[in-house]
């Protein structure tokens, strides 16, 4: 599954440079040319990461970042801010409001790609080869396999996807709508009870670890890691 990066930037040449280099690096690329469109796409299109310029028509990058980070549905979304050269105050402000990294303009496209990749890797942590290890859970995406304390779980494809998403975004509250979109691919929530049904079955399969999938009343679900990695 390739990662999707959302670029929110109004300068056409910067957009072209980013699109070219990120596509070449294997990302699926989405573009928003103004702030409001950027925020909307971040919410609707569920990118894996966002590259966010500060000076934008409509709504500036700080306001977008703030809006994303205070919404439980998007707070997990990693944000790389593009800041003007030498504007230390911009960097500080960006990091204060929750941006995960920043890149100074003008930037080297190679550096930007590396930073985006590094950030995704860091947030997903301890990936060894194809395997994502989170305490007693091991997710092997290419083998469609999840092991719990070394034992392979017998999962349906949907359960595999659901548990993988929950583990990858551990510690974050995932709304039913978000899960329906990310796991089932529904644009509009048809029946959010589908999520509850699958969560119940997943919990049964997790046995004594079932409580790791926590129901957050009125909001959704959260996978809790044993230690914060
Ligand atoms: Ca700009």
PDB file of C-alpha atoms and ligand atoms in Angstrom:
ATOM      1  CA  UNK A   1       0.000   0.000   0.000  1.00  0.00           C
ATOM      2  CA  UNK A   2       1.625   3.258  -1.016  1.00  0.00           C
ATOM      3  CA  UNK A   3       1.525   6.227   1.314  1.00  0.00           C
ATOM      4  CA  UNK A   4      -0.421   9.313   0.340  1.00  0.00           C
ATOM      5  CA  UNK A   5       1.042  12.743   0.916  1.00  0.00           C
ATOM      6  CA  UNK A   6      -1.095  15.861   0.782  1.00  0.00           C
ATOM      7  CA  UNK A   7       0.750  18.982  -0.369  1.00  0.00           C
ATOM      8  CA  UNK A   8      -0.838  22.272   0.637  1.00  0.00           C
ATOM      9  CA  UNK A   9       0.988  24.995  -1.243  1.00  0.00           C
ATOM     10  CA  UNK A  10      -0.057  27.816  -3.568  1.00  0.00           C
ATOM     11  CA  UNK A  11       3.212  28.365  -5.443  1.00  0.00           C
ATOM     12  CA  UNK A  12       3.018  26.350  -8.653  1.00  0.00           C
ATOM     13  CA  UNK A  13       6.763  25.766  -9.009  1.00  0.00           C
ATOM     14  CA  UNK A  14       7.097  24.483  -5.467  1.00  0.00           C
ATOM     15  CA  UNK A  15       4.068  22.232  -6.014  1.00  0.00           C
ATOM     16  CA  UNK A  16       5.612  20.822  -9.190  1.00  0.00           C
ATOM     17  CA  UNK A  17       8.920  20.173  -7.485  1.00  0.00           C
ATOM     18  CA  UNK A  18       7.232  18.394  -4.569  1.00  0.00           C
ATOM     19  CA  UNK A  19       4.857  16.425  -6.735  1.00  0.00           C
ATOM     20  CA  UNK A  20       7.630  15.205  -8.990  1.00  0.00           C
ATOM     21  CA  UNK A  21       9.986  14.149  -6.228  1.00  0.00           C
ATOM     22  CA  UNK A  22       7.435  12.602  -3.917  1.00  0.00           C
ATOM     23  CA  UNK A  23       5.828  10.638  -6.765  1.00  0.00           C
ATOM     24  CA  UNK A  24       9.243   9.425  -7.814  1.00  0.00           C
ATOM     25  CA  UNK A  25       9.839   8.254  -4.254  1.00  0.00           C
ATOM     26  CA  UNK A  26       6.682   6.143  -4.462  1.00  0.00           C
ATOM     27  CA  UNK A  27       4.126   8.387  -2.798  1.00  0.00           C
ATOM     28  CA  UNK A  28       0.644   8.939  -4.047  1.00  0.00           C
ATOM     29  CA  UNK A  29       0.330  12.742  -4.185  1.00  0.00           C
ATOM     30  CA  UNK A  30      -2.657  15.009  -3.504  1.00  0.00           C
ATOM     31  CA  UNK A  31      -2.512  18.765  -4.051  1.00  0.00           C
ATOM     32  CA  UNK A  32      -4.414  21.633  -2.465  1.00  0.00           C
ATOM     33  CA  UNK A  33      -3.682  25.148  -3.651  1.00  0.00           C
ATOM     34  CA  UNK A  34      -5.305  27.075  -0.856  1.00  0.00           C
ATOM     35  CA  UNK A  35      -5.757  26.724   2.865  1.00  0.00           C
ATOM     36  CA  UNK A  36      -9.435  25.887   3.078  1.00  0.00           C
ATOM     37  CA  UNK A  37      -9.167  23.254   0.388  1.00  0.00           C
ATOM     38  CA  UNK A  38      -6.118  21.873   2.193  1.00  0.00           C
ATOM     39  CA  UNK A  39      -7.975  21.484   5.471  1.00  0.00           C
ATOM     40  CA  UNK A  40     -10.939  19.897   3.742  1.00  0.00           C
ATOM     41  CA  UNK A  41      -8.749  17.408   1.875  1.00  0.00           C
ATOM     42  CA  UNK A  42      -6.817  16.549   5.021  1.00  0.00           C
ATOM     43  CA  UNK A  43     -10.132  15.625   6.639  1.00  0.00           C
ATOM     44  CA  UNK A  44     -11.768  13.878   3.711  1.00  0.00           C
ATOM     45  CA  UNK A  45      -8.967  12.206   1.783  1.00  0.00           C
ATOM     46  CA  UNK A  46      -7.136  10.778   4.768  1.00  0.00           C
ATOM     47  CA  UNK A  47      -3.548  11.256   3.609  1.00  0.00           C
ATOM     48  CA  UNK A  48      -0.756   9.570   5.581  1.00  0.00           C
ATOM     49  CA  UNK A  49       1.183  12.801   5.911  1.00  0.00           C
ATOM     50  CA  UNK A  50       0.774  16.461   5.015  1.00  0.00           C
ATOM     51  CA  UNK A  51       3.340  18.941   3.709  1.00  0.00           C
ATOM     52  CA  UNK A  52       1.990  22.314   4.687  1.00  0.00           C
ATOM     53  CA  UNK A  53       3.104  25.742   3.578  1.00  0.00           C
ATOM     54  CA  UNK A  54       2.572  28.647   5.968  1.00  0.00           C
ATOM     55  CA  UNK A  55       1.654  31.488   3.620  1.00  0.00           C
ATOM     56  CA  UNK A  56      -1.508  30.395   1.865  1.00  0.00           C
ATOM     57  CA  UNK A  57      -4.608  32.063   0.522  1.00  0.00           C
ATOM     58  CA  UNK A  58      -7.790  31.339   2.439  1.00  0.00           C
ATOM     59  CA  UNK A  59      -6.319  30.049   5.677  1.00  0.00           C
ATOM     60  CA  UNK A  60      -2.680  29.992   6.717  1.00  0.00           C
ATOM     61  CA  UNK A  61      -0.655  26.902   7.556  1.00  0.00           C
ATOM     62  CA  UNK A  62      -0.597  27.616  11.296  1.00  0.00           C
ATOM     63  CA  UNK A  63      -4.388  27.756  11.460  1.00  0.00           C
ATOM     64  CA  UNK A  64      -4.677  24.537   9.448  1.00  0.00           C
ATOM     65  CA  UNK A  65      -2.166  22.738  11.637  1.00  0.00           C
ATOM     66  CA  UNK A  66      -3.949  23.893  14.772  1.00  0.00           C
ATOM     67  CA  UNK A  67      -7.324  22.769  13.432  1.00  0.00           C
ATOM     68  CA  UNK A  68      -5.939  19.338  12.519  1.00  0.00           C
ATOM     69  CA  UNK A  69      -4.192  18.803  15.832  1.00  0.00           C
ATOM     70  CA  UNK A  70      -7.169  19.663  17.975  1.00  0.00           C
ATOM     71  CA  UNK A  71      -9.532  17.332  16.112  1.00  0.00           C
ATOM     72  CA  UNK A  72      -9.326  13.725  17.379  1.00  0.00           C
ATOM     73  CA  UNK A  73     -10.061  12.510  13.850  1.00  0.00           C
ATOM     74  CA  UNK A  74      -6.928  14.150  12.425  1.00  0.00           C
ATOM     75  CA  UNK A  75      -4.581  14.783  15.346  1.00  0.00           C
ATOM     76  CA  UNK A  76      -2.508  11.748  14.400  1.00  0.00           C
ATOM     77  CA  UNK A  77      -1.857  13.132  10.897  1.00  0.00           C
ATOM     78  CA  UNK A  78       1.850  14.011  10.680  1.00  0.00           C
ATOM     79  CA  UNK A  79       2.513  17.585   9.560  1.00  0.00           C
ATOM     80  CA  UNK A  80       5.695  18.840   7.919  1.00  0.00           C
ATOM     81  CA  UNK A  81       5.647  22.638   7.672  1.00  0.00           C
ATOM     82  CA  UNK A  82       7.418  24.630   4.999  1.00  0.00           C
ATOM     83  CA  UNK A  83       8.932  27.732   6.539  1.00  0.00           C
ATOM     84  CA  UNK A  84      10.650  30.744   5.028  1.00  0.00           C
ATOM     85  CA  UNK A  85      14.417  30.879   5.165  1.00  0.00           C
ATOM     86  CA  UNK A  86      15.847  31.958   8.479  1.00  0.00           C
ATOM     87  CA  UNK A  87      12.462  32.548  10.078  1.00  0.00           C
ATOM     88  CA  UNK A  88      13.257  30.855  13.333  1.00  0.00           C
ATOM     89  CA  UNK A  89      10.115  32.230  14.901  1.00  0.00           C
ATOM     90  CA  UNK A  90       8.035  30.420  12.283  1.00  0.00           C
ATOM     91  CA  UNK A  91       9.698  27.128  13.105  1.00  0.00           C
ATOM     92  CA  UNK A  92       9.191  27.600  16.797  1.00  0.00           C
ATOM     93  CA  UNK A  93       5.578  28.578  16.332  1.00  0.00           C
ATOM     94  CA  UNK A  94       4.995  25.628  14.019  1.00  0.00           C
ATOM     95  CA  UNK A  95       6.407  23.153  16.497  1.00  0.00           C
ATOM     96  CA  UNK A  96       4.506  24.772  19.352  1.00  0.00           C
ATOM     97  CA  UNK A  97       1.186  24.208  17.645  1.00  0.00           C
ATOM     98  CA  UNK A  98       2.002  20.578  16.997  1.00  0.00           C
ATOM     99  CA  UNK A  99       3.779  20.363  13.642  1.00  0.00           C
ATOM    100  CA  UNK A 100       5.938  17.237  13.593  1.00  0.00           C
ATOM    101  CA  UNK A 101       8.769  18.625  11.517  1.00  0.00           C
ATOM    102  CA  UNK A 102       9.652  21.601   9.367  1.00  0.00           C
ATOM    103  CA  UNK A 103      11.649  22.254   6.234  1.00  0.00           C
ATOM    104  CA  UNK A 104      13.160  25.586   5.338  1.00  0.00           C
ATOM    105  CA  UNK A 105      12.589  27.081   1.913  1.00  0.00           C
ATOM    106  CA  UNK A 106      14.392  26.890  -0.414  1.00  0.00           C
ATOM    107  CA  UNK A 107      14.824  23.180   0.278  1.00  0.00           C
ATOM    108  CA  UNK A 108      16.511  20.347  -1.516  1.00  0.00           C
ATOM    109  CA  UNK A 109      13.817  17.993  -2.852  1.00  0.00           C
ATOM    110  CA  UNK A 110      15.903  15.029  -1.797  1.00  0.00           C
ATOM    111  CA  UNK A 111      16.089  16.290   1.757  1.00  0.00           C
ATOM    112  CA  UNK A 112      12.357  16.856   1.841  1.00  0.00           C
ATOM    113  CA  UNK A 113      11.617  13.330   0.629  1.00  0.00           C
ATOM    114  CA  UNK A 114      14.004  11.901   3.206  1.00  0.00           C
ATOM    115  CA  UNK A 115      12.435  13.943   5.981  1.00  0.00           C
ATOM    116  CA  UNK A 116       8.938  12.849   5.006  1.00  0.00           C
ATOM    117  CA  UNK A 117      10.011   9.206   4.903  1.00  0.00           C
ATOM    118  CA  UNK A 118      11.900   9.512   8.183  1.00  0.00           C
ATOM    119  CA  UNK A 119       8.938  11.094   9.913  1.00  0.00           C
ATOM    120  CA  UNK A 120       6.567   8.360   8.781  1.00  0.00           C
ATOM    121  CA  UNK A 121       9.059   5.750   9.896  1.00  0.00           C
ATOM    122  CA  UNK A 122       9.592   7.417  13.241  1.00  0.00           C
ATOM    123  CA  UNK A 123       5.886   7.668  13.932  1.00  0.00           C
ATOM    124  CA  UNK A 124       5.286   4.078  13.004  1.00  0.00           C
ATOM    125  CA  UNK A 125       8.349   3.080  15.020  1.00  0.00           C
ATOM    126  CA  UNK A 126      10.315  -0.076  15.313  1.00  0.00           C
ATOM    127  CA  UNK A 127       9.697  -1.439  11.850  1.00  0.00           C
ATOM    128  CA  UNK A 128      12.185  -4.192  11.293  1.00  0.00           C
ATOM    129  CA  UNK A 129      12.140  -5.099   7.643  1.00  0.00           C
ATOM    130  CA  UNK A 130       8.509  -5.646   6.762  1.00  0.00           C
ATOM    131  CA  UNK A 131       7.444  -6.102  10.329  1.00  0.00           C
ATOM    132  CA  UNK A 132       5.979  -3.530  12.640  1.00  0.00           C
ATOM    133  CA  UNK A 133       6.489  -4.528  16.229  1.00  0.00           C
ATOM    134  CA  UNK A 134       4.472  -2.979  18.987  1.00  0.00           C
ATOM    135  CA  UNK A 135       5.163  -4.759  22.250  1.00  0.00           C
ATOM    136  CA  UNK A 136       3.573  -8.228  21.927  1.00  0.00           C
ATOM    137  CA  UNK A 137       2.077  -7.518  18.504  1.00  0.00           C
ATOM    138  CA  UNK A 138       3.907  -8.084  15.224  1.00  0.00           C
ATOM    139  CA  UNK A 139       2.329  -6.887  11.989  1.00  0.00           C
ATOM    140  CA  UNK A 140       3.649  -8.201   8.710  1.00  0.00           C
ATOM    141  CA  UNK A 141       1.817  -6.355   5.974  1.00  0.00           C
ATOM    142  CA  UNK A 142       3.287  -8.188   3.021  1.00  0.00           C
ATOM    143  CA  UNK A 143       2.432 -11.553   4.566  1.00  0.00           C
ATOM    144  CA  UNK A 144      -0.996 -10.314   5.741  1.00  0.00           C
ATOM    145  CA  UNK A 145      -0.127 -11.672   9.116  1.00  0.00           C
ATOM    146  CA  UNK A 146      -0.357 -10.460  12.670  1.00  0.00           C
ATOM    147  CA  UNK A 147       1.289 -12.337  15.492  1.00  0.00           C
ATOM    148  CA  UNK A 148       0.390 -11.943  19.114  1.00  0.00           C
ATOM    149  CA  UNK A 149       3.084 -13.182  21.489  1.00  0.00           C
ATOM    150  CA  UNK A 150       4.490 -15.067  18.539  1.00  0.00           C
ATOM    151  CA  UNK A 151       1.225 -16.818  17.695  1.00  0.00           C
ATOM    152  CA  UNK A 152      -0.342 -16.119  14.339  1.00  0.00           C
ATOM    153  CA  UNK A 153      -3.851 -14.697  14.655  1.00  0.00           C
ATOM    154  CA  UNK A 154      -6.506 -16.194  12.407  1.00  0.00           C
ATOM    155  CA  UNK A 155      -7.978 -13.042  10.912  1.00  0.00           C
ATOM    156  CA  UNK A 156     -10.215 -12.214   7.991  1.00  0.00           C
ATOM    157  CA  UNK A 157      -8.858  -9.647   5.521  1.00  0.00           C
ATOM    158  CA  UNK A 158     -11.035  -6.948   7.057  1.00  0.00           C
ATOM    159  CA  UNK A 159      -9.980  -7.832  10.573  1.00  0.00           C
ATOM    160  CA  UNK A 160      -6.365  -7.761   9.459  1.00  0.00           C
ATOM    161  CA  UNK A 161      -6.751  -4.297   7.959  1.00  0.00           C
ATOM    162  CA  UNK A 162      -8.663  -3.017  10.945  1.00  0.00           C
ATOM    163  CA  UNK A 163      -6.176  -4.258  13.502  1.00  0.00           C
ATOM    164  CA  UNK A 164      -3.259  -3.026  11.401  1.00  0.00           C
ATOM    165  CA  UNK A 165      -4.729   0.481  11.213  1.00  0.00           C
ATOM    166  CA  UNK A 166      -5.407   0.469  14.945  1.00  0.00           C
ATOM    167  CA  UNK A 167      -1.874  -0.685  15.765  1.00  0.00           C
ATOM    168  CA  UNK A 168      -0.247   1.754  13.346  1.00  0.00           C
ATOM    169  CA  UNK A 169      -2.211   4.605  14.877  1.00  0.00           C
ATOM    170  CA  UNK A 170      -1.958   3.381  18.422  1.00  0.00           C
ATOM    171  CA  UNK A 171      -2.674   5.888  21.118  1.00  0.00           C
ATOM    172  CA  UNK A 172      -4.972   7.840  18.838  1.00  0.00           C
ATOM    173  CA  UNK A 173      -8.722   7.820  18.925  1.00  0.00           C
ATOM    174  CA  UNK A 174     -10.118   6.548  15.643  1.00  0.00           C
ATOM    175  CA  UNK A 175     -13.716   7.479  14.931  1.00  0.00           C
ATOM    176  CA  UNK A 176     -16.040   4.931  13.358  1.00  0.00           C
ATOM    177  CA  UNK A 177     -16.316   7.129  10.265  1.00  0.00           C
ATOM    178  CA  UNK A 178     -12.553   7.255   9.909  1.00  0.00           C
ATOM    179  CA  UNK A 179     -12.297   3.500  10.231  1.00  0.00           C
ATOM    180  CA  UNK A 180     -15.077   2.927   7.723  1.00  0.00           C
ATOM    181  CA  UNK A 181     -13.211   5.102   5.284  1.00  0.00           C
ATOM    182  CA  UNK A 182      -9.743   3.723   5.907  1.00  0.00           C
ATOM    183  CA  UNK A 183     -10.593   0.058   6.262  1.00  0.00           C
ATOM    184  CA  UNK A 184     -13.749  -0.402   4.209  1.00  0.00           C
ATOM    185  CA  UNK A 185     -13.224   2.495   1.803  1.00  0.00           C
ATOM    186  CA  UNK A 186     -16.640   4.035   2.391  1.00  0.00           C
ATOM    187  CA  UNK A 187     -16.862   7.708   1.485  1.00  0.00           C
ATOM    188  CA  UNK A 188     -19.943   8.193   3.605  1.00  0.00           C
ATOM    189  CA  UNK A 189     -20.665   6.220   6.706  1.00  0.00           C
ATOM    190  CA  UNK A 190     -23.298   3.672   5.783  1.00  0.00           C
ATOM    191  CA  UNK A 191     -23.630   1.858   9.033  1.00  0.00           C
ATOM    192  CA  UNK A 192     -21.100   2.482  11.746  1.00  0.00           C
ATOM    193  CA  UNK A 193     -22.284  -0.626  13.612  1.00  0.00           C
ATOM    194  CA  UNK A 194     -20.210  -2.576  11.076  1.00  0.00           C
ATOM    195  CA  UNK A 195     -17.176  -1.259  12.920  1.00  0.00           C
ATOM    196  CA  UNK A 196     -18.536  -2.321  16.304  1.00  0.00           C
ATOM    197  CA  UNK A 197     -19.276  -5.823  15.041  1.00  0.00           C
ATOM    198  CA  UNK A 198     -15.754  -6.260  13.711  1.00  0.00           C
ATOM    199  CA  UNK A 199     -14.196  -4.794  16.844  1.00  0.00           C
ATOM    200  CA  UNK A 200     -16.118  -7.290  18.939  1.00  0.00           C
ATOM    201  CA  UNK A 201     -14.837 -10.192  16.842  1.00  0.00           C
ATOM    202  CA  UNK A 202     -11.312  -8.848  16.914  1.00  0.00           C
ATOM    203  CA  UNK A 203     -11.419  -8.584  20.685  1.00  0.00           C
ATOM    204  CA  UNK A 204     -12.524 -12.185  20.940  1.00  0.00           C
ATOM    205  CA  UNK A 205      -9.501 -13.172  18.901  1.00  0.00           C
ATOM    206  CA  UNK A 206      -7.166 -11.120  21.070  1.00  0.00           C
ATOM    207  CA  UNK A 207      -8.186 -13.120  24.120  1.00  0.00           C
ATOM    208  CA  UNK A 208      -6.648 -11.748  27.297  1.00  0.00           C
ATOM    209  CA  UNK A 209      -5.281  -8.829  25.290  1.00  0.00           C
ATOM    210  CA  UNK A 210      -8.771  -7.763  24.203  1.00  0.00           C
ATOM    211  CA  UNK A 211      -8.743  -4.689  26.425  1.00  0.00           C
ATOM    212  CA  UNK A 212      -5.978  -3.219  24.282  1.00  0.00           C
ATOM    213  CA  UNK A 213      -8.727  -2.200  21.884  1.00  0.00           C
ATOM    214  CA  UNK A 214     -10.460   0.397  23.971  1.00  0.00           C
ATOM    215  CA  UNK A 215     -13.881   1.872  23.273  1.00  0.00           C
ATOM    216  CA  UNK A 216     -13.862   5.625  23.722  1.00  0.00           C
ATOM    217  CA  UNK A 217     -17.444   6.509  24.438  1.00  0.00           C
ATOM    218  CA  UNK A 218     -18.986   8.875  21.924  1.00  0.00           C
ATOM    219  CA  UNK A 219     -15.776   9.018  19.885  1.00  0.00           C
ATOM    220  CA  UNK A 220     -14.574   5.671  18.620  1.00  0.00           C
ATOM    221  CA  UNK A 221     -11.767   3.277  19.380  1.00  0.00           C
ATOM    222  CA  UNK A 222      -8.159   3.408  20.461  1.00  0.00           C
ATOM    223  CA  UNK A 223      -5.414   0.804  20.478  1.00  0.00           C
ATOM    224  CA  UNK A 224      -3.274   1.209  23.569  1.00  0.00           C
ATOM    225  CA  UNK A 225       0.359   0.189  23.444  1.00  0.00           C
ATOM    226  CA  UNK A 226       1.883  -1.182  26.630  1.00  0.00           C
ATOM    227  CA  UNK A 227       4.770   1.202  26.498  1.00  0.00           C
ATOM    228  CA  UNK A 228       4.863   4.414  24.588  1.00  0.00           C
ATOM    229  CA  UNK A 229       7.382   3.735  21.852  1.00  0.00           C
TER     230      UNK A 229
HETATM  231 CA1  LIG B   1       2.828  29.919  -0.158  1.00  0.00          CA
END
